């Protein structure tokens, strides 16, 4: 079944190539496009996060600035109980503010809105009150063009606060407010999804205000966005891991997965279906037809033109398609031979003949049944065994079997071919040379094969009576055959004149439309019954050609 493997492989290569082209190209393009979209969207989302943080930060800082401006306008600059209410109201009403404080020019907290009077009671030492001594001013710089100062305050526990100080007028103290650094570090995206980014916020001068997320060791695989607040000067850096789910990409990933699955399904369907259905895969079609039993034998009678009796038939294959059309061998035998399918086809045909006409032929030992045998089959020794097995146990005896080897097929291994022919003859099978005079091998070469029958091609039969050379050739062939004890069969005999000429030239047997075309099994069986009645010697004369219509 080397053929099967070969055909199968070729089909799959075609199918895979088609599948890859049809489905693969768009897939690659799609993935490329999707990759670009994800890349752009990842970068855009990171930029958007940075922009959002700047605007959120500006908004919160702005609120604090407004509250402090208001307190300053009211003249709140000392740790005086009369200021307590204004300070407390500012702390309560301004969301980002955690604490309003009066600080000394050196930055030291004097009192807060919690304990204005307490602080006032201990004077300006700043040692009383809620652990002011645990606060450390980590950095201090101008906030923007508005005269405010921005301090980053560190607490003992590592927390950081941002302190804004209203510019002091002529007085010794300043009014200040604290907001947590985390107010400048939102933990969620605009859609309230968890933000899987590293965020770093710093002052204009570069002092760290705070960070959130895990600081990446390496920024190469990150989307990075950097922004600065025009108003207040603080900087934001946002880094998002590539491939890390940013909200919008979840949908895109599903889309990508979905499309990939669809494409894989299409590819698989191609892989499975195309080899079976590809119309331009004729070998597979032949194989299918062989399995389906669409190759059937037709039988062309061979007649003894001396006695008028039926001598046998040549089996000619026909492809009977499911729709009833009959295909002649010329359009598929060459492919069957080149693909190697011919062997299986020939043996299938032999078995069909045994089943269909075996009984009728077997009962009449004088009838011969001829099969066309591709030249290549004769260079395979196993053919001898297979021919023997095919007819063993059937009514047809091997002595009734004729195998035709055409002169058209070149003989590749002469010695082997001769051995195979001799072995077949040993079984009782007879060998005929077909299409004599039309091939390249030459008759003398073919005769060295030790054959039993020569079949004179229609070409010479047609020329009889019109071309003297042709008559001479037929005469020579007949003489040669007689000398070598071979039989002669004339092919393609179409009219009575030709029959007469051939008879006068000493040709014994003939086949052709003048007697009958190749017949389907049922018609051939009727013909046998009519012409070769069992036990009757006198029957079966074809002196007047029997016109048997092909059914
Ligand atoms: P072939 O072996 O020379 O067979 C004779 C061809 O001549 C047949 O054509 C037959 O139908 C046709 N023929 C018979 N009498 C006449 C006639 O009076 N006039 C004309 N014009 N033609 C006639 P077919 O059946 O089409 O077969 C063509 C060829 O296909 C065969 O030539 C043979 O070489 C090949 N073939 C047929 N069956 C098989 C097969 O089972 N195995 C192989 N290997 N080859 C086959
Ligand atoms: Ca033939
Ligand atoms: Ca022939």
Coordinates of C-alpha atoms and ligand atoms in Angstrom, one line a residue:
X1 CA 0.0 0.0 0.0
X2 CA 2.9 2.3 -0.7
X3 CA 0.6 4.1 -3.1
X4 CA -1.8 4.9 -0.3
X5 CA 0.8 6.4 1.8
X6 CA 2.1 8.4 -1.1
X7 CA -1.2 9.7 -2.2
X8 CA -2.2 10.4 1.4
X9 CA 0.9 12.4 2.1
X10 CA 0.6 14.4 -1.1
X11 CA -3.0 15.2 -0.3
X12 CA -2.2 16.3 3.2
X13 CA 0.7 18.5 2.0
X14 CA -1.8 20.2 -0.3
X15 CA -4.4 20.4 2.4
X16 CA -2.0 21.8 4.9
X17 CA -0.7 24.4 2.4
X18 CA -4.2 25.5 1.5
X19 CA -5.2 25.5 5.2
X20 CA -2.2 27.5 6.2
X21 CA -2.7 30.0 3.4
X22 CA -6.4 30.3 3.8
X23 CA -6.5 30.4 7.6
X24 CA -2.9 31.1 8.7
X25 CA -2.3 34.3 6.9
X26 CA -5.3 36.1 8.4
X27 CA -4.4 34.6 11.7
X28 CA -0.9 36.0 11.6
X29 CA -2.3 39.3 10.4
X30 CA -4.9 39.3 13.1
X31 CA -2.5 38.4 15.8
X32 CA -0.1 41.1 14.5
X33 CA -2.9 43.6 14.5
X34 CA -4.1 42.4 18.0
X35 CA -0.6 42.7 19.3
X36 CA -0.4 46.3 18.0
X37 CA -3.8 47.1 19.5
X38 CA -2.8 45.6 22.9
X39 CA 0.5 47.4 22.8
X40 CA -1.1 50.8 22.0
X41 CA -3.9 50.3 24.4
X42 CA -1.5 49.2 27.2
X43 CA 0.6 52.4 26.6
X44 CA -2.6 54.5 26.4
X45 CA -4.0 53.1 29.6
X46 CA -0.7 53.8 31.4
X47 CA -0.6 57.3 30.1
X48 CA -4.2 57.8 31.1
X49 CA -3.5 56.5 34.6
X50 CA -0.7 59.1 34.9
X51 CA -2.9 61.9 33.6
X52 CA -5.6 60.9 36.0
X53 CA -3.3 60.9 39.0
X54 CA -2.0 64.4 38.1
X55 CA -5.5 65.8 37.8
X56 CA -6.6 64.1 41.0
X57 CA -3.5 65.3 42.8
X58 CA -4.0 68.9 41.6
X59 CA -7.6 68.8 42.6
X60 CA -6.8 67.6 46.2
X61 CA -3.8 70.0 46.6
X62 CA -6.0 72.8 45.2
X63 CA -8.7 72.1 47.8
X64 CA -6.1 72.3 50.6
X65 CA -4.7 75.5 49.2
X66 CA -8.1 77.1 49.1
X67 CA -8.9 76.1 52.7
X68 CA -5.5 77.5 53.9
X69 CA -6.0 80.7 51.8
X70 CA -9.4 81.1 53.6
X71 CA -7.8 80.6 57.1
X72 CA -5.1 83.1 56.3
X73 CA -7.7 85.6 55.1
X74 CA -9.3 85.2 58.5
X75 CA -6.0 85.9 60.2
X76 CA -5.5 82.4 61.7
X77 CA -1.8 82.3 62.3
X78 CA -1.4 81.7 66.1
X79 CA -2.2 79.0 68.5
X80 CA -5.1 81.0 69.9
X81 CA -8.3 79.3 71.1
X82 CA -10.3 81.9 69.1
X83 CA -8.8 80.3 66.0
X84 CA -9.8 76.8 67.1
X85 CA -13.2 76.7 65.5
X86 CA -12.0 78.1 62.2
X87 CA -9.2 75.5 62.1
X88 CA -11.5 72.6 63.0
X89 CA -14.1 73.6 60.5
X90 CA -11.4 73.8 57.8
X91 CA -10.2 70.3 58.8
X92 CA -13.7 68.8 58.8
X93 CA -14.9 70.5 55.6
X94 CA -11.9 69.8 53.4
X95 CA -11.7 66.1 52.5
X96 CA -8.0 65.7 51.9
X97 CA -7.0 67.6 55.1
X98 CA -6.2 65.4 58.1
X99 CA -4.8 68.1 60.3
X100 CA -4.6 71.9 60.3
X101 CA -1.6 73.2 62.2
X102 CA 0.2 76.3 63.2
X103 CA 3.9 75.9 62.5
X104 CA 6.8 78.0 63.4
X105 CA 8.9 79.5 60.6
X106 CA 11.4 76.7 61.1
X107 CA 8.7 74.1 60.3
X108 CA 8.1 73.0 63.9
X109 CA 4.5 72.2 64.7
X110 CA 3.2 74.4 67.4
X111 CA -0.4 73.3 67.7
X112 CA -3.0 71.5 65.6
X113 CA -6.7 71.9 65.2
X114 CA -7.1 69.1 67.8
X115 CA -5.3 70.9 70.6
X116 CA -5.0 74.6 69.9
X117 CA -5.3 75.6 73.6
X118 CA -3.0 72.8 74.9
X119 CA -0.2 73.8 72.6
X120 CA -0.8 77.4 73.4
X121 CA -0.5 76.5 77.1
X122 CA 3.0 75.0 76.7
X123 CA 4.1 77.9 74.6
X124 CA 6.0 77.5 71.3
X125 CA 8.3 74.7 72.4
X126 CA 6.2 72.2 70.5
X127 CA 7.2 69.4 73.0
X128 CA 3.6 68.8 74.1
X129 CA 0.7 67.6 72.1
X130 CA 0.3 64.5 70.0
X131 CA 3.9 63.3 69.5
X132 CA 5.1 66.1 67.3
X133 CA 8.6 65.0 68.0
X134 CA 8.0 61.8 66.0
X135 CA 7.6 63.9 62.8
X136 CA 10.5 64.5 60.6
X137 CA 10.6 67.0 57.8
X138 CA 12.1 64.9 55.0
X139 CA 12.1 67.6 52.4
X140 CA 10.9 71.1 51.9
X141 CA 10.5 73.2 48.8
X142 CA 8.3 75.7 47.1
X143 CA 5.0 74.3 45.9
X144 CA 4.5 76.4 42.8
X145 CA 4.4 80.1 41.9
X146 CA 1.9 80.8 44.7
X147 CA 4.4 81.2 47.6
X148 CA 3.3 78.0 49.3
X149 CA 5.8 75.5 50.6
X150 CA 5.5 71.7 50.3
X151 CA 7.0 69.5 53.0
X152 CA 7.2 65.8 53.0
X153 CA 6.8 64.7 56.6
X154 CA 7.9 61.3 57.8
X155 CA 6.3 59.6 60.7
X156 CA 7.9 57.1 63.1
X157 CA 6.0 54.3 61.6
X158 CA 7.2 55.0 58.1
X159 CA 4.0 56.7 56.9
X160 CA 4.3 59.9 54.9
X161 CA 2.2 63.0 54.8
X162 CA 2.3 66.0 52.6
X163 CA 2.2 69.3 54.4
X164 CA 1.3 72.5 52.7
X165 CA 2.3 75.8 54.3
X166 CA 0.6 79.1 53.6
X167 CA 3.2 81.8 52.9
X168 CA 3.8 83.6 56.1
X169 CA 3.0 87.3 56.1
X170 CA 4.9 89.4 58.6
X171 CA 4.0 87.2 61.6
X172 CA 6.3 84.5 63.2
X173 CA 4.0 81.6 62.4
X174 CA 2.5 79.9 59.4
X175 CA -0.8 78.1 58.9
X176 CA -0.3 74.6 57.5
X177 CA -2.3 71.5 56.6
X178 CA -1.4 67.8 56.3
X179 CA -2.8 65.3 53.9
X180 CA -1.7 61.7 53.5
X181 CA 0.7 60.9 50.7
X182 CA -1.6 58.1 49.6
X183 CA -4.1 60.8 48.5
X184 CA -1.7 61.4 45.6
X185 CA -1.5 57.6 44.9
X186 CA -4.9 56.3 43.8
X187 CA -5.1 52.5 44.0
X188 CA -7.8 52.0 41.4
X189 CA -8.3 52.7 37.7
X190 CA -11.0 55.1 36.4
X191 CA -13.3 52.0 36.1
X192 CA -12.5 51.2 39.8
X193 CA -10.6 48.1 38.8
X194 CA -7.5 47.3 40.7
X195 CA -4.6 49.1 39.2
X196 CA -1.7 46.6 38.5
X197 CA 0.9 49.3 38.2
X198 CA 3.8 50.7 40.0
X199 CA 3.3 54.3 40.8
X200 CA 5.9 56.8 42.1
X201 CA 5.1 60.4 43.0
X202 CA 7.9 62.9 43.7
X203 CA 8.2 66.6 44.3
X204 CA 9.4 69.0 41.7
X205 CA 12.9 68.8 43.2
X206 CA 12.7 65.0 43.1
X207 CA 12.0 64.1 46.7
X208 CA 9.9 61.0 47.1
X209 CA 6.3 61.7 48.2
X210 CA 5.2 58.1 48.0
X211 CA 5.0 54.9 45.9
X212 CA 2.6 52.1 45.5
X213 CA 2.8 48.7 43.9
X214 CA 5.9 46.7 43.5
X215 CA 8.9 48.5 42.1
X216 CA 10.0 46.6 39.0
X217 CA 13.7 45.5 38.7
X218 CA 13.7 46.1 35.0
X219 CA 11.6 48.6 33.1
X220 CA 12.2 47.1 29.7
X221 CA 9.0 45.0 29.7
X222 CA 6.9 47.8 31.1
X223 CA 4.6 50.4 29.7
X224 CA 6.0 53.7 31.2
X225 CA 4.3 57.0 31.5
X226 CA 5.7 60.1 33.2
X227 CA 3.8 63.3 33.9
X228 CA 4.3 66.5 35.8
X229 CA 1.8 68.8 37.3
X230 CA 2.1 72.2 35.6
X231 CA 0.4 73.9 38.6
X232 CA 2.2 72.3 41.5
X233 CA 5.2 70.7 40.0
X234 CA 4.9 67.2 41.4
X235 CA 5.9 64.2 39.2
X236 CA 4.1 61.0 38.6
X237 CA 5.7 57.9 37.1
X238 CA 3.4 54.9 36.2
X239 CA 4.7 51.6 35.1
X240 CA 2.5 48.7 34.0
X241 CA 3.8 45.2 33.2
X242 CA 3.3 44.2 29.6
X243 CA 0.9 41.2 29.5
X244 CA -0.4 42.2 32.9
X245 CA -4.1 42.6 32.7
X246 CA -5.1 46.1 32.1
X247 CA -8.8 46.4 32.3
X248 CA -9.6 46.8 28.5
X249 CA -7.2 44.1 27.4
X250 CA -9.3 41.4 29.0
X251 CA -11.9 41.7 26.2
X252 CA -9.2 41.8 23.6
X253 CA -7.5 38.7 24.9
X254 CA -10.8 36.8 24.8
X255 CA -11.3 38.0 21.3
X256 CA -7.9 36.8 20.3
X257 CA -8.5 33.5 21.9
X258 CA -11.9 33.2 20.3
X259 CA -10.5 34.0 16.8
X260 CA -7.6 31.6 17.3
X261 CA -10.0 28.7 18.3
X262 CA -12.2 29.4 15.2
X263 CA -9.1 29.4 13.0
X264 CA -7.8 26.2 14.5
X265 CA -11.2 24.6 13.9
X266 CA -11.1 25.8 10.3
X267 CA -7.6 24.4 9.8
X268 CA -8.6 21.1 11.3
X269 CA -11.6 20.9 9.1
X270 CA -9.5 21.6 6.1
X271 CA -7.0 18.9 7.2
X272 CA -9.7 16.3 7.5
X273 CA -12.0 17.1 4.7
X274 CA -9.9 18.5 1.9
X275 CA -8.0 15.3 1.1
X276 CA -11.3 13.4 0.7
X277 CA -13.1 16.0 -1.3
X278 CA -10.5 17.9 -3.3
X279 CA -11.7 17.4 -6.8
X280 CA -8.2 17.7 -8.3
X281 CA -7.0 14.6 -6.4
X282 CA -7.7 12.0 -9.1
X283 CA -5.6 9.2 -7.4
X284 CA -7.7 9.4 -4.3
X285 CA -10.8 9.4 -6.5
X286 CA -9.5 6.2 -8.2
X287 CA -8.9 4.6 -4.9
X288 CA -12.3 5.5 -3.7
X289 CA -13.9 4.1 -6.9
X290 CA -11.9 0.9 -6.5
X291 CA -13.1 0.4 -3.0
X292 CA -16.6 1.2 -4.1
X293 CA -16.5 -1.5 -6.8
X294 CA -16.9 0.9 -9.6
X295 CA -14.4 -0.8 -11.9
X296 CA -16.3 -3.5 -13.8
X297 CA -15.3 -6.0 -16.5
X298 CA -16.6 -5.8 -20.0
X299 CA -16.0 -8.7 -22.3
X300 CA -15.2 -8.5 -26.0
X301 CA -15.7 -11.9 -27.7
X302 CA -12.8 -13.4 -29.6
X303 CA -14.0 -15.5 -32.5
X304 CA -12.4 -18.3 -34.5
X305 CA -12.7 -16.9 -38.0
X306 CA -11.9 -20.3 -39.6
X307 CA -14.7 -22.2 -37.8
X308 CA -16.9 -19.3 -36.6
X309 CA -16.8 -20.5 -33.0
X310 CA -16.4 -18.4 -29.9
X311 CA -12.8 -18.8 -28.6
X312 CA -13.1 -16.6 -25.6
X313 CA -13.1 -12.9 -24.6
X314 CA -10.8 -10.1 -23.7
X315 CA -11.7 -8.4 -20.5
X316 CA -11.7 -4.6 -20.8
X317 CA -12.3 -2.5 -17.8
X318 CA -15.0 0.1 -17.5
X319 CA -15.5 2.7 -14.8
X320 CA -19.2 2.7 -14.0
X321 CA -19.8 5.8 -12.0
X322 CA -22.6 6.0 -9.4
X323 CA -24.6 8.2 -11.8
X324 CA -24.4 5.4 -14.4
X325 CA -21.9 7.0 -16.8
X326 CA -19.3 4.6 -18.3
X327 CA -15.7 5.8 -18.5
X328 CA -13.4 4.2 -21.0
X329 CA -10.0 2.9 -19.7
X330 CA -8.0 5.3 -21.8
X331 CA -8.8 8.1 -19.3
X332 CA -7.8 6.4 -16.1
X333 CA -5.5 3.4 -16.9
X334 CA -2.4 5.7 -17.3
X335 CA -3.0 7.2 -13.9
X336 CA -3.7 3.8 -12.4
X337 CA -0.4 2.6 -13.8
X338 CA 1.6 5.6 -12.7
X339 CA 0.2 5.6 -9.2
X340 CA 0.6 1.8 -8.8
X341 CA -3.1 1.3 -8.3
X342 CA -3.2 -0.9 -11.4
X343 CA -2.2 -4.0 -9.6
X344 CA -5.1 -3.9 -7.1
X345 CA -7.4 -2.9 -10.0
X346 CA -6.3 -5.8 -12.2
X347 CA -6.8 -8.4 -9.4
X348 CA -10.1 -6.9 -8.4
X349 CA -11.2 -7.2 -12.1
X350 CA -10.0 -10.9 -12.1
X351 CA -12.0 -11.7 -9.0
X352 CA -15.1 -10.0 -10.5
X353 CA -14.8 -12.0 -13.7
X354 CA -14.5 -15.2 -11.6
X355 CA -17.7 -14.4 -9.8
X356 CA -19.7 -13.1 -12.8
X357 CA -18.6 -15.4 -15.6
X358 CA -16.5 -18.0 -13.8
X359 CA -19.2 -20.8 -14.0
X360 CA -19.9 -20.2 -17.7
X361 CA -16.3 -20.1 -18.7
X362 CA -15.2 -22.9 -16.4
X363 CA -17.8 -25.3 -17.9
X364 CA -16.3 -24.7 -21.4
X365 CA -12.5 -25.4 -21.1
X366 CA -11.9 -24.4 -24.7
X367 CA -12.9 -20.8 -23.9
X368 CA -10.0 -18.4 -23.0
X369 CA -10.3 -15.3 -21.0
X370 CA -7.7 -12.6 -21.6
X371 CA -6.7 -9.8 -19.1
X372 CA -4.6 -6.8 -19.9
X373 CA -1.6 -6.8 -17.7
X374 CA 0.4 -3.6 -17.3
X375 CA 4.1 -4.2 -18.3
X376 CA 5.3 -3.2 -14.8
X377 CA 3.4 -6.1 -13.2
X378 CA 5.6 -8.6 -15.0
X379 CA 8.7 -7.3 -13.2
X380 CA 7.3 -8.4 -9.9
X381 CA 7.7 -12.1 -8.9
X382 CA 4.9 -12.1 -6.4
X383 CA 2.4 -11.7 -9.3
X384 CA 2.9 -15.4 -10.1
X385 CA 1.7 -16.4 -6.7
X386 CA -1.2 -13.9 -6.7
X387 CA -2.4 -15.0 -10.2
X388 CA -2.4 -18.6 -8.9
X389 CA -4.3 -17.7 -5.8
X390 CA -6.8 -15.6 -7.6
X391 CA -8.1 -18.4 -9.7
X392 CA -7.5 -21.2 -7.2
X393 CA -10.9 -22.6 -6.1
X394 CA -12.7 -20.8 -8.9
X395 CA -14.3 -22.6 -11.9
X396 CA -11.8 -20.9 -14.2
X397 CA -8.7 -23.0 -14.8
X398 CA -5.3 -21.3 -15.1
X399 CA -5.1 -23.0 -18.5
X400 CA -8.0 -20.7 -19.6
X401 CA -6.3 -17.6 -18.5
X402 CA -4.4 -15.3 -21.0
X403 CA -2.4 -12.3 -19.9
X404 CA -1.7 -9.6 -22.5
X405 CA 1.5 -7.6 -22.2
X406 CA 1.5 -4.6 -24.5
X407 CA 4.4 -3.8 -26.7
X408 CA 3.9 -0.2 -25.8
X409 CA 5.1 -0.5 -22.3
X410 CA 8.9 -0.6 -22.1
X411 CA 10.4 -3.6 -20.4
X412 CA 12.6 -2.4 -17.6
X413 CA 14.1 -5.7 -16.5
X414 CA 14.1 -8.1 -19.4
X415 CA 15.5 -11.1 -17.5
X416 CA 13.1 -10.8 -14.6
X417 CA 10.2 -10.3 -17.0
X418 CA 11.1 -13.4 -18.8
X419 CA 11.4 -15.4 -15.6
X420 CA 8.0 -14.2 -14.4
X421 CA 6.4 -15.0 -17.8
X422 CA 8.0 -18.5 -17.6
X423 CA 6.7 -19.0 -14.1
X424 CA 3.2 -17.9 -15.2
X425 CA 3.4 -20.3 -18.1
X426 CA 4.4 -23.0 -15.6
X427 CA 1.0 -22.5 -14.0
X428 CA -0.6 -23.1 -17.3
X429 CA -1.3 -19.4 -18.0
X430 CA -0.7 -18.2 -21.6
X431 CA 0.9 -14.9 -22.5
X432 CA 0.0 -12.7 -25.4
X433 CA 1.8 -9.7 -26.9
X434 CA -0.7 -6.9 -27.4
X435 CA -0.6 -4.1 -30.0
X436 CA 2.2 -5.8 -32.0
X437 CA 3.8 -3.4 -34.4
X438 CA 3.0 -0.2 -32.5
X439 CA 5.5 -0.2 -29.7
X440 CA 9.2 0.7 -29.5
X441 CA 10.5 -2.7 -28.3
X442 CA 10.4 -4.4 -31.7
X443 CA 8.8 -7.8 -32.3
X444 CA 12.0 -9.8 -32.2
X445 CA 12.8 -8.4 -28.8
X446 CA 9.3 -9.2 -27.6
X447 CA 9.4 -12.7 -29.0
X448 CA 12.4 -13.4 -26.8
X449 CA 10.1 -13.3 -23.9
X450 CA 8.7 -16.6 -25.0
X451 CA 5.1 -15.7 -25.5
X452 CA 2.2 -17.8 -26.7
X453 CA 0.0 -15.4 -28.7
X454 CA 0.5 -12.3 -30.8
X455 CA -2.2 -9.8 -31.3
X456 CA -2.1 -7.8 -34.5
X457 CA -3.0 -4.2 -33.9
X458 CA -6.0 -2.6 -35.5
X459 CA -3.7 -0.4 -37.5
X460 CA -2.6 -3.3 -39.7
X461 CA -6.1 -4.7 -39.9
X462 CA -7.4 -1.4 -41.2
X463 CA -4.7 -1.3 -43.9
X464 CA -5.4 -4.8 -45.2
X465 CA -6.5 -4.6 -48.9
X466 CA -5.5 -1.0 -49.2
X467 CA -1.8 -1.1 -48.4
X468 CA 0.4 -3.9 -49.8
X469 CA 3.0 -3.5 -47.1
X470 CA 0.5 -4.1 -44.4
X471 CA -0.7 -7.3 -46.0
X472 CA 2.9 -8.4 -46.2
X473 CA 3.4 -7.6 -42.5
X474 CA 0.4 -9.6 -41.5
X475 CA 1.5 -12.5 -43.7
X476 CA 5.0 -12.4 -42.1
X477 CA 3.5 -12.3 -38.6
X478 CA 1.3 -15.3 -39.4
X479 CA 4.2 -17.2 -40.8
X480 CA 6.4 -16.4 -37.9
X481 CA 3.7 -17.3 -35.4
X482 CA 3.1 -20.6 -37.0
X483 CA 6.8 -21.4 -37.1
X484 CA 7.0 -20.6 -33.4
X485 CA 3.8 -22.4 -32.6
X486 CA 2.1 -19.2 -31.5
X487 CA -1.5 -18.2 -32.0
X488 CA -2.5 -15.0 -33.9
X489 CA -5.4 -12.8 -33.0
X490 CA -6.4 -9.8 -35.2
X491 CA -7.8 -6.8 -33.3
X492 CA -10.3 -4.1 -34.3
X493 CA -11.9 -6.0 -37.1
X494 CA -14.8 -3.9 -38.2
X495 CA -16.1 -5.4 -41.5
X496 CA -16.6 -8.6 -43.4
X497 CA -14.0 -7.8 -46.0
X498 CA -11.4 -7.7 -43.3
X499 CA -12.6 -11.0 -41.9
X500 CA -12.2 -12.6 -45.4
X501 CA -8.8 -11.1 -45.9
X502 CA -7.6 -12.2 -42.5
X503 CA -9.0 -15.7 -43.1
X504 CA -7.1 -15.9 -46.5
X505 CA -3.9 -14.8 -44.8
X506 CA -4.3 -17.7 -42.4
X507 CA -5.3 -15.7 -39.3
X508 CA -7.1 -17.9 -36.9
X509 CA -8.8 -15.6 -34.4
X510 CA -10.2 -12.1 -34.4
X511 CA -12.1 -9.6 -32.3
X512 CA -13.8 -6.4 -33.3
X513 CA -17.0 -4.6 -33.7
X514 CA -17.9 -6.8 -36.7
X515 CA -18.6 -9.5 -34.2
X516 CA -19.3 -7.6 -31.0
X517 CA -18.2 -4.6 -29.0
X518 CA -17.1 -5.1 -25.4
X519 CA -20.2 -6.4 -23.6
X520 CA -21.4 -6.1 -20.1
X521 CA -21.3 -9.4 -18.1
X522 CA -25.0 -10.2 -18.6
X523 CA -24.8 -9.8 -22.4
X524 CA -21.6 -11.8 -22.6
X525 CA -23.2 -14.6 -20.6
X526 CA -26.2 -14.7 -23.0
X527 CA -23.8 -14.8 -25.9
X528 CA -21.9 -17.7 -24.4
X529 CA -25.2 -19.6 -23.9
X530 CA -26.3 -18.8 -27.4
X531 CA -23.0 -19.6 -29.2
X532 CA -21.4 -22.3 -27.1
X533 CA -24.2 -24.6 -25.9
X534 CA -22.7 -27.1 -23.6
X535 CA -22.2 -30.5 -25.2
X536 CA -23.1 -29.4 -28.7
X537 CA -20.3 -29.4 -31.2
X538 CA -22.1 -27.9 -34.1
X539 CA -23.4 -24.8 -32.3
X540 CA -21.8 -21.4 -32.1
X541 CA -21.0 -20.6 -35.7
X542 CA -20.3 -16.9 -36.3
X543 CA -20.1 -17.4 -40.1
X544 CA -22.8 -14.8 -40.1
X545 CA -21.7 -12.4 -37.5
X546 CA -23.8 -12.3 -34.4
X547 CA -25.0 -8.9 -33.7
X548 CA -25.1 -8.6 -30.0
X549 CA -25.9 -5.2 -28.7
X550 CA -24.1 -3.9 -25.8
X551 CA -26.7 -3.7 -23.0
Ligands
LIG1 P1 -6.5 -2.9 -26.0 O1 -6.1 -3.9 -25.1 O2 -5.8 -2.8 -27.3 O3 -8.1 -3.2 -26.2 C1 -8.7 -3.0 -27.4 C2 -9.4 -1.7 -27.5 O4 -10.0 -1.6 -28.8 C3 -10.6 -1.6 -26.6 O5 -10.7 -0.3 -26.2 C4 -11.7 -2.0 -27.4 O6 -13.0 -1.5 -26.9 C5 -11.4 -1.4 -28.7 N1 -12.0 -2.1 -29.8 C6 -12.4 -3.4 -29.9 N2 -12.8 -3.7 -31.1 C7 -12.8 -2.5 -31.9 C8 -13.1 -2.2 -33.2 O7 -13.6 -3.0 -34.0 N3 -12.9 -0.9 -33.6 C9 -12.4 0.0 -32.8 N4 -12.2 1.3 -33.2 N5 -12.0 -0.3 -31.5 C10 -12.2 -1.6 -31.0 P2 -10.9 0.1 -24.7 O8 -11.8 -0.9 -24.1 O9 -11.2 1.6 -24.7 O10 -9.5 -0.1 -24.1 C11 -8.5 0.7 -24.4 C12 -7.2 0.2 -23.8 O11 -7.2 0.2 -22.4 C13 -7.0 -1.3 -24.1 O12 -6.5 -1.5 -25.4 C14 -6.0 -1.7 -23.0 O13 -4.7 -1.3 -23.4 C15 -6.4 -0.8 -21.9 N6 -7.1 -1.6 -20.9 C16 -8.4 -1.9 -21.0 N7 -8.8 -2.6 -19.9 C17 -7.6 -2.8 -19.2 C18 -7.2 -3.4 -17.9 O14 -8.1 -4.1 -17.3 N8 -5.9 -3.4 -17.5 C19 -5.0 -2.7 -18.3 N9 -3.8 -2.6 -17.8 N10 -5.3 -2.0 -19.4 C20 -6.6 -2.1 -19.9
LIG2 CA1 -5.6 -6.0 -25.0
LIG3 CA1 -4.6 -4.1 -28.5

